[in-house]
Amino acid sequence: MEIREAADADWAQIWPFFRGIVAAGETFTYPRDIGEEAARAMWMKRPPGRTFVAVDERGTVLGTGESHPNQAGPGSHVANGSFMVDPAHGGRGVGRALAEHVIEACRADGYRAMQFNAVVETNTHAVRLWQRVGFDILATVPGAFHHADGRYVGLHVMYRAL
Amino acid sequence: MEIREAADADWAQIWPFFRGIVAAGETFTYPRDIGEEAARAMWMKRPPGRTFVAVDERGTVLGTGESHPNQAGPGSHVANGSFMVDPAHGGRGVGRALAEHVIEACRADGYRAMQFNAVVETNTHAVRLWQRVGFDILATVPGAFHHADGRYVGLHVMYRAL
């Protein structure tokens, strides 16, 4: 597995699993019926944002991550990031490798910390992964995520210094 | 004082104090040198976002506030909002009146809660105001705001149910 900057041509491999993950309505605060152009514009970042892909030796995109300033101006020294792993390639450490790569990239880019605003509390796989790579739960916003199963569940604000 | 939906023509009165408040670099996570068109596009919301102004009997804009979904899709039932009062008209209850009006508007719009992501902890006037109208500090993101005085100070995440 290699992790590298995403190229425009990678989008065609990202979109099928991106669409499926968002449509499931369990983990992302994006419109479940998001259109491809809106998704591409949001995910394929322009500087200072960056987008990464994890690819195998055959060039198959296994997962993707992105980083960008969490706030503008006087808040732009804290990075935000998002990550998706193709469910067809789960359980192989792709998420962890992407996370560690993006953390290092954010440190190299000069950010002082990373913050996630909206980690769904029932997405325990992701919560544990972020904790393993050094993130703490600062707060849980009660009921802030309307899960596909009908429940209103919390969104964790997670943080780690760099 | 009357509080009403902002009209396009109100922007000309908002921009001078908006620019001054942002340039001071003490309270907002916007670029301190933000240009007028970027500011207008950000502040003068399109639906489902809404923008309000507080005006006196002569039509002078005393302050402004806006509301919008804090997250998209499964997070869109929580509102975010921002507020600015012209420093020339401070101390007259404009901020409090705007806050109460926007809270009621958000409730009427069907939001289930309101959340602020970035209340500068040294902006004690604002912090106290939000607490008085029912917001709690859920967390403080350490050092997330680079204050104009050179210090890195915390950003409060504040919340209230509707």
Tab-separated table of C-alpha atoms in Angstrom:
chain	number	residue	atom	x	y	z
A	1	MET	CA	0.000	0.000	0.000
A	2	GLU	CA	1.208	3.452	-0.921
A	3	ILE	CA	-0.215	6.746	0.282
A	4	ARG	CA	0.199	9.720	-2.008
A	5	GLU	CA	-1.448	13.000	-2.985
A	6	ALA	CA	-4.660	12.414	-4.892
A	7	ALA	CA	-4.724	13.226	-8.595
A	8	ASP	CA	-7.848	14.287	-10.495
A	9	ALA	CA	-7.957	10.871	-12.124
A	10	ASP	CA	-8.365	9.178	-8.735
A	11	TRP	CA	-11.843	10.612	-8.276
A	12	ALA	CA	-13.440	8.008	-10.542
A	13	GLN	CA	-12.334	5.337	-8.059
A	14	ILE	CA	-13.243	7.357	-4.968
A	15	TRP	CA	-16.800	8.266	-5.957
A	16	PRO	CA	-18.376	4.772	-5.886
A	17	PHE	CA	-17.434	4.074	-2.256
A	18	PHE	CA	-17.839	7.738	-1.231
A	19	ARG	CA	-21.402	7.647	-2.545
A	20	GLY	CA	-22.177	4.405	-0.777
A	21	ILE	CA	-20.767	5.513	2.567
A	22	VAL	CA	-22.627	8.833	2.491
A	23	ALA	CA	-25.885	7.256	1.284
A	24	ALA	CA	-25.801	4.853	4.238
A	25	GLY	CA	-26.234	7.861	6.554
A	26	GLU	CA	-24.310	6.400	9.467
A	27	THR	CA	-21.032	8.272	9.596
A	28	PHE	CA	-20.915	11.560	7.653
A	29	THR	CA	-22.729	14.878	7.968
A	30	TYR	CA	-23.080	15.197	4.211
A	31	PRO	CA	-26.398	15.113	2.354
A	32	ARG	CA	-27.175	11.435	1.847
A	33	ASP	CA	-28.142	12.100	-1.778
A	34	ILE	CA	-25.145	14.316	-2.518
A	35	GLY	CA	-24.434	14.704	-6.219
A	36	GLU	CA	-21.145	13.751	-7.764
A	37	GLU	CA	-20.035	17.268	-8.634
A	38	ALA	CA	-20.752	18.610	-5.146
A	39	ALA	CA	-18.928	15.642	-3.634
A	40	ARG	CA	-15.926	16.091	-5.875
A	41	ALA	CA	-15.713	19.824	-5.169
A	42	MET	CA	-15.849	19.165	-1.436
A	43	TRP	CA	-13.410	16.253	-1.289
A	44	MET	CA	-10.776	17.062	-3.922
A	45	LYS	CA	-9.244	19.985	-2.035
A	46	ARG	CA	-7.444	22.985	-3.397
A	47	PRO	CA	-4.555	24.477	-1.372
A	48	PRO	CA	-4.171	24.916	1.526
A	49	GLY	CA	-6.395	21.825	1.657
A	50	ARG	CA	-4.879	18.504	0.542
A	51	THR	CA	-6.363	15.185	-0.513
A	52	PHE	CA	-4.639	11.829	-0.239
A	53	VAL	CA	-5.296	8.307	-1.492
A	54	ALA	CA	-4.111	4.914	-0.317
A	55	VAL	CA	-3.492	2.667	-3.322
A	56	ASP	CA	-2.373	-0.917	-3.695
A	57	GLU	CA	0.307	-2.199	-6.031
A	58	ARG	CA	-2.195	-2.425	-8.879
A	59	GLY	CA	-3.297	1.169	-8.485
A	60	THR	CA	-6.614	0.361	-6.836
A	61	VAL	CA	-7.747	3.153	-4.512
A	62	LEU	CA	-8.380	1.575	-1.083
A	63	GLY	CA	-9.218	4.728	0.821
A	64	THR	CA	-8.851	8.490	0.896
A	65	GLY	CA	-8.336	11.304	3.341
A	66	GLU	CA	-8.203	15.068	3.238
A	67	SER	CA	-6.969	17.907	5.438
A	68	HIS	CA	-7.813	21.597	5.508
A	69	PRO	CA	-7.860	24.466	8.008
A	70	ASN	CA	-10.669	23.916	10.508
A	71	GLN	CA	-11.311	27.644	10.713
A	72	ALA	CA	-10.095	30.595	8.672
A	73	GLY	CA	-7.872	33.503	9.674
A	74	PRO	CA	-6.868	33.375	13.356
A	75	GLY	CA	-8.107	29.768	13.546
A	76	SER	CA	-6.248	28.439	10.514
A	77	HIS	CA	-3.388	26.835	12.477
A	78	VAL	CA	-5.693	23.933	13.475
A	79	ALA	CA	-6.353	21.317	10.803
A	80	ASN	CA	-9.526	19.407	10.178
A	81	GLY	CA	-9.602	16.160	8.257
A	82	SER	CA	-11.920	13.471	6.943
A	83	PHE	CA	-11.310	9.892	5.934
A	84	MET	CA	-13.075	7.152	3.989
A	85	VAL	CA	-11.997	3.570	3.389
A	86	ASP	CA	-13.653	1.499	0.681
A	87	PRO	CA	-15.641	-1.119	2.643
A	88	ALA	CA	-14.399	-3.698	0.116
A	89	HIS	CA	-10.905	-3.093	1.493
A	90	GLY	CA	-11.636	-2.706	5.206
A	91	GLY	CA	-9.749	-4.502	7.962
A	92	ARG	CA	-6.372	-4.132	6.265
A	93	GLY	CA	-5.097	-1.138	8.215
A	94	VAL	CA	-5.900	1.345	5.471
A	95	GLY	CA	-7.616	3.789	7.810
A	96	ARG	CA	-4.807	3.716	10.326
A	97	ALA	CA	-2.155	4.207	7.644
A	98	LEU	CA	-4.093	7.115	6.126
A	99	ALA	CA	-4.563	8.673	9.552
A	100	GLU	CA	-0.875	8.499	10.408
A	101	HIS	CA	0.078	9.866	7.003
A	102	VAL	CA	-2.299	12.815	7.230
A	103	ILE	CA	-1.228	13.602	10.803
A	104	GLU	CA	2.382	13.768	9.611
A	105	ALA	CA	1.392	15.875	6.601
A	106	CYS	CA	-0.468	18.311	8.852
A	107	ARG	CA	2.540	18.593	11.130
A	108	ALA	CA	4.806	19.198	8.132
A	109	ASP	CA	2.360	21.824	6.845
A	110	GLY	CA	2.850	23.738	10.088
A	111	TYR	CA	-0.493	23.133	11.779
A	112	ARG	CA	-0.291	23.176	15.569
A	113	ALA	CA	-3.171	20.754	16.186
A	114	MET	CA	-5.897	18.701	14.534
A	115	GLN	CA	-9.593	18.788	15.344
A	116	PHE	CA	-12.568	16.741	14.180
A	117	ASN	CA	-15.930	18.419	14.672
A	118	ALA	CA	-18.323	15.616	13.954
A	119	VAL	CA	-17.267	12.037	14.762
A	120	VAL	CA	-20.492	10.047	15.115
A	121	GLU	CA	-20.431	8.434	18.559
A	122	THR	CA	-21.917	5.177	17.273
A	123	ASN	CA	-19.078	4.921	14.724
A	124	THR	CA	-17.006	3.169	17.359
A	125	HIS	CA	-14.485	1.842	14.857
A	126	ALA	CA	-13.538	5.390	13.890
A	127	VAL	CA	-13.614	6.695	17.471
A	128	ARG	CA	-11.204	3.964	18.586
A	129	LEU	CA	-8.935	4.578	15.607
A	130	TRP	CA	-8.660	8.297	16.409
A	131	GLN	CA	-7.988	7.545	20.037
A	132	ARG	CA	-5.227	5.109	19.059
A	133	VAL	CA	-3.500	7.791	17.003
A	134	GLY	CA	-3.613	10.314	19.814
A	135	PHE	CA	-6.975	12.077	19.656
A	136	ASP	CA	-9.027	12.843	22.738
A	137	ILE	CA	-12.781	13.408	22.911
A	138	LEU	CA	-13.162	17.019	24.061
A	139	ALA	CA	-16.958	16.995	24.044
A	140	THR	CA	-19.966	15.188	22.652
A	141	VAL	CA	-22.670	17.364	21.135
A	142	PRO	CA	-25.863	15.608	22.225
A	143	GLY	CA	-28.190	14.352	19.524
A	144	ALA	CA	-26.379	16.258	16.795
A	145	PHE	CA	-26.458	13.383	14.271
A	146	HIS	CA	-29.680	11.957	12.862
A	147	HIS	CA	-28.603	8.395	12.219
A	148	ALA	CA	-30.133	6.398	9.365
A	149	ASP	CA	-31.661	4.117	12.002
A	150	GLY	CA	-33.785	7.028	13.220
A	151	ARG	CA	-31.954	7.804	16.437
A	152	TYR	CA	-30.407	11.153	17.290
A	153	VAL	CA	-26.894	10.319	18.465
A	154	GLY	CA	-23.986	12.455	19.611
A	155	LEU	CA	-21.155	13.969	17.604
A	156	HIS	CA	-17.739	13.912	19.247
A	157	VAL	CA	-15.376	16.854	18.986
A	158	MET	CA	-11.948	15.203	18.921
A	159	TYR	CA	-8.550	16.855	19.199
A	160	ARG	CA	-4.844	16.211	19.252
A	161	ALA	CA	-1.904	18.578	19.441
A	162	LEU	CA	0.808	18.188	16.806
B	1	MET	CA	-35.058	48.924	17.991
B	2	GLU	CA	-36.528	46.532	15.461
B	3	ILE	CA	-35.092	43.200	14.378
B	4	ARG	CA	-35.964	42.013	10.891
B	5	GLU	CA	-34.638	39.926	8.015
B	6	ALA	CA	-31.714	41.624	6.334
B	7	ALA	CA	-32.218	43.051	2.849
B	8	ASP	CA	-29.459	43.373	0.270
B	9	ALA	CA	-29.425	47.120	0.834
B	10	ASP	CA	-28.452	46.630	4.488
B	11	TRP	CA	-25.020	45.345	3.569
B	12	ALA	CA	-23.665	48.839	2.950
B	13	GLN	CA	-24.265	49.603	6.636
B	14	ILE	CA	-23.004	46.239	7.881
B	15	TRP	CA	-19.681	46.190	6.051
B	16	PRO	CA	-17.961	49.108	7.850
B	17	PHE	CA	-18.334	47.601	11.326
B	18	PHE	CA	-17.948	44.017	10.042
B	19	ARG	CA	-14.613	44.999	8.504
B	20	GLY	CA	-13.453	46.726	11.662
B	21	ILE	CA	-14.404	43.865	13.959
B	22	VAL	CA	-12.722	41.247	11.761
B	23	ALA	CA	-9.610	43.369	11.193
B	24	ALA	CA	-9.150	43.709	14.960
B	25	GLY	CA	-8.511	39.941	15.096
B	26	GLU	CA	-9.925	39.416	18.556
B	27	THR	CA	-13.238	37.655	18.085
B	28	PHE	CA	-13.784	36.025	14.671
B	29	THR	CA	-12.086	33.190	12.801
B	30	TYR	CA	-12.304	35.048	9.519
B	31	PRO	CA	-9.294	36.306	7.565
B	32	ARG	CA	-8.425	39.676	9.111
B	33	ASP	CA	-8.029	41.211	5.658
B	34	ILE	CA	-11.197	39.654	4.239
B	35	GLY	CA	-12.452	41.382	1.109
B	36	GLU	CA	-15.891	42.903	0.851
B	37	GLU	CA	-17.272	40.423	-1.681
B	38	ALA	CA	-16.123	37.386	0.299
B	39	ALA	CA	-17.580	38.907	3.467
B	40	ARG	CA	-20.891	39.664	1.815
B	41	ALA	CA	-21.161	36.169	0.337
B	42	MET	CA	-20.450	34.621	3.720
B	43	TRP	CA	-22.700	36.838	5.838
B	44	MET	CA	-25.729	37.525	3.627
B	45	LYS	CA	-27.101	33.981	3.737
B	46	ARG	CA	-29.233	32.197	1.188
B	47	PRO	CA	-31.851	29.686	2.410
B	48	PRO	CA	-31.820	27.684	4.588
B	49	GLY	CA	-29.459	30.267	6.115
B	50	ARG	CA	-30.968	33.557	7.309
B	51	THR	CA	-29.512	36.967	8.096
B	52	PHE	CA	-31.028	39.508	10.457
B	53	VAL	CA	-30.395	43.145	11.325
B	54	ALA	CA	-31.249	45.231	14.353
B	55	VAL	CA	-32.185	48.749	13.258
B	56	ASP	CA	-33.187	51.866	15.156
B	57	GLU	CA	-36.132	54.117	14.355
B	58	ARG	CA	-34.053	56.024	11.799
B	59	GLY	CA	-33.071	52.870	9.936
B	60	THR	CA	-29.515	52.779	11.243
B	61	VAL	CA	-28.180	49.215	11.404
B	62	LEU	CA	-26.995	48.620	14.980
B	63	GLY	CA	-26.027	44.985	14.651
B	64	THR	CA	-26.542	41.814	12.659
B	65	GLY	CA	-26.835	38.086	13.128
B	66	GLU	CA	-27.149	35.023	10.951
B	67	SER	CA	-28.182	31.409	11.316
B	68	HIS	CA	-27.504	28.351	9.175
B	69	PRO	CA	-27.220	24.576	9.584
B	70	ASN	CA	-24.061	23.747	11.528
B	71	GLN	CA	-23.555	20.587	9.502
B	72	ALA	CA	-25.184	19.240	6.344
B	73	GLY	CA	-27.347	16.174	5.852
B	74	PRO	CA	-27.816	14.179	9.068
B	75	GLY	CA	-26.415	17.108	11.074
B	76	SER	CA	-28.621	19.820	9.624
B	77	HIS	CA	-31.079	19.915	12.539
B	78	VAL	CA	-28.547	21.850	14.652
B	79	ALA	CA	-28.168	25.542	13.856
B	80	ASN	CA	-25.028	27.611	13.954
B	81	GLY	CA	-25.086	31.368	14.231
B	82	SER	CA	-22.860	34.435	14.318
B	83	PHE	CA	-23.454	37.937	15.604
B	84	MET	CA	-21.869	41.370	15.314
B	85	VAL	CA	-22.863	44.610	16.995
B	86	ASP	CA	-21.533	47.923	15.717
B	87	PRO	CA	-19.167	49.071	18.497
B	88	ALA	CA	-20.626	52.550	18.070
B	89	HIS	CA	-23.925	51.129	19.352
B	90	GLY	CA	-22.662	48.770	22.063
B	91	GLY	CA	-24.062	48.617	25.580
B	92	ARG	CA	-27.671	49.111	24.483
B	93	GLY	CA	-28.758	45.484	24.557
B	94	VAL	CA	-28.492	45.015	20.809
B	95	GLY	CA	-26.561	41.764	21.097
B	96	ARG	CA	-28.956	40.282	23.602
B	97	ALA	CA	-31.995	41.255	21.525
B	98	LEU	CA	-30.446	39.807	18.382
B	99	ALA	CA	-29.542	36.604	20.221
B	100	GLU	CA	-33.055	36.101	21.544
B	101	HIS	CA	-34.568	36.841	18.152
B	102	VAL	CA	-32.303	34.385	16.320
B	103	ILE	CA	-32.896	31.688	18.931
B	104	GLU	CA	-36.635	32.046	18.390
B	105	ALA	CA	-36.193	32.047	14.617
B	106	CYS	CA	-34.132	28.854	14.812
B	107	ARG	CA	-36.792	27.210	16.955
B	108	ALA	CA	-39.486	28.284	14.484
B	109	ASP	CA	-37.376	26.949	11.624
B	110	GLY	CA	-37.466	23.519	13.260
B	111	TYR	CA	-33.895	23.239	14.483
B	112	ARG	CA	-33.537	21.069	17.582
B	113	ALA	CA	-30.503	22.843	19.018
B	114	MET	CA	-27.949	25.591	18.427
B	115	GLN	CA	-24.190	25.229	18.497
B	116	PHE	CA	-21.331	27.700	18.279
B	117	ASN	CA	-18.016	26.180	17.258
B	118	ALA	CA	-15.635	29.016	17.908
B	119	VAL	CA	-16.385	31.461	20.719
B	120	VAL	CA	-13.068	33.051	21.659
B	121	GLU	CA	-12.554	32.447	25.373
B	122	THR	CA	-11.133	35.934	25.944
B	123	ASN	CA	-14.285	37.450	24.441
B	124	THR	CA	-15.870	37.315	27.867
B	125	HIS	CA	-18.657	39.700	26.931
B	126	ALA	CA	-19.905	37.277	24.290
B	127	VAL	CA	-19.370	34.200	26.462
B	128	ARG	CA	-21.466	35.729	29.253
B	129	LEU	CA	-24.164	36.789	26.815
B	130	TRP	CA	-24.493	33.250	25.423
B	131	GLN	CA	-24.593	31.799	28.887
B	132	ARG	CA	-27.356	34.242	29.858
B	133	VAL	CA	-29.487	33.092	26.931
B	134	GLY	CA	-29.065	29.434	27.786
B	135	PHE	CA	-25.862	28.228	26.171
B	136	ASP	CA	-23.402	25.944	27.958
B	137	ILE	CA	-19.701	25.556	27.240
B	138	LEU	CA	-19.323	21.939	26.086
B	139	ALA	CA	-15.584	22.144	25.524
B	140	THR	CA	-12.726	24.554	24.981
B	141	VAL	CA	-10.366	23.734	22.124
B	142	PRO	CA	-6.986	24.712	23.533
B	143	GLY	CA	-4.998	27.362	21.708
B	144	ALA	CA	-7.281	27.253	18.684
B	145	PHE	CA	-7.439	31.036	18.237
B	146	HIS	CA	-4.387	33.141	17.427
B	147	HIS	CA	-5.376	36.404	19.067
B	148	ALA	CA	-4.182	39.727	17.641
B	149	ASP	CA	-2.181	40.194	20.855
B	150	GLY	CA	-0.034	37.215	19.881
B	151	ARG	CA	-1.428	34.678	22.342
B	152	TYR	CA	-2.985	31.368	21.373
B	153	VAL	CA	-6.252	31.234	23.321
B	154	GLY	CA	-9.060	28.696	23.458
B	155	LEU	CA	-12.220	28.454	21.393
B	156	HIS	CA	-15.344	27.422	23.248
B	157	VAL	CA	-17.858	25.029	21.728
B	158	MET	CA	-21.191	26.275	23.102
B	159	TYR	CA	-24.581	24.614	22.880
B	160	ARG	CA	-28.210	24.936	23.827
B	161	ALA	CA	-31.198	22.760	23.073
B	162	LEU	CA	-34.245	24.425	21.535
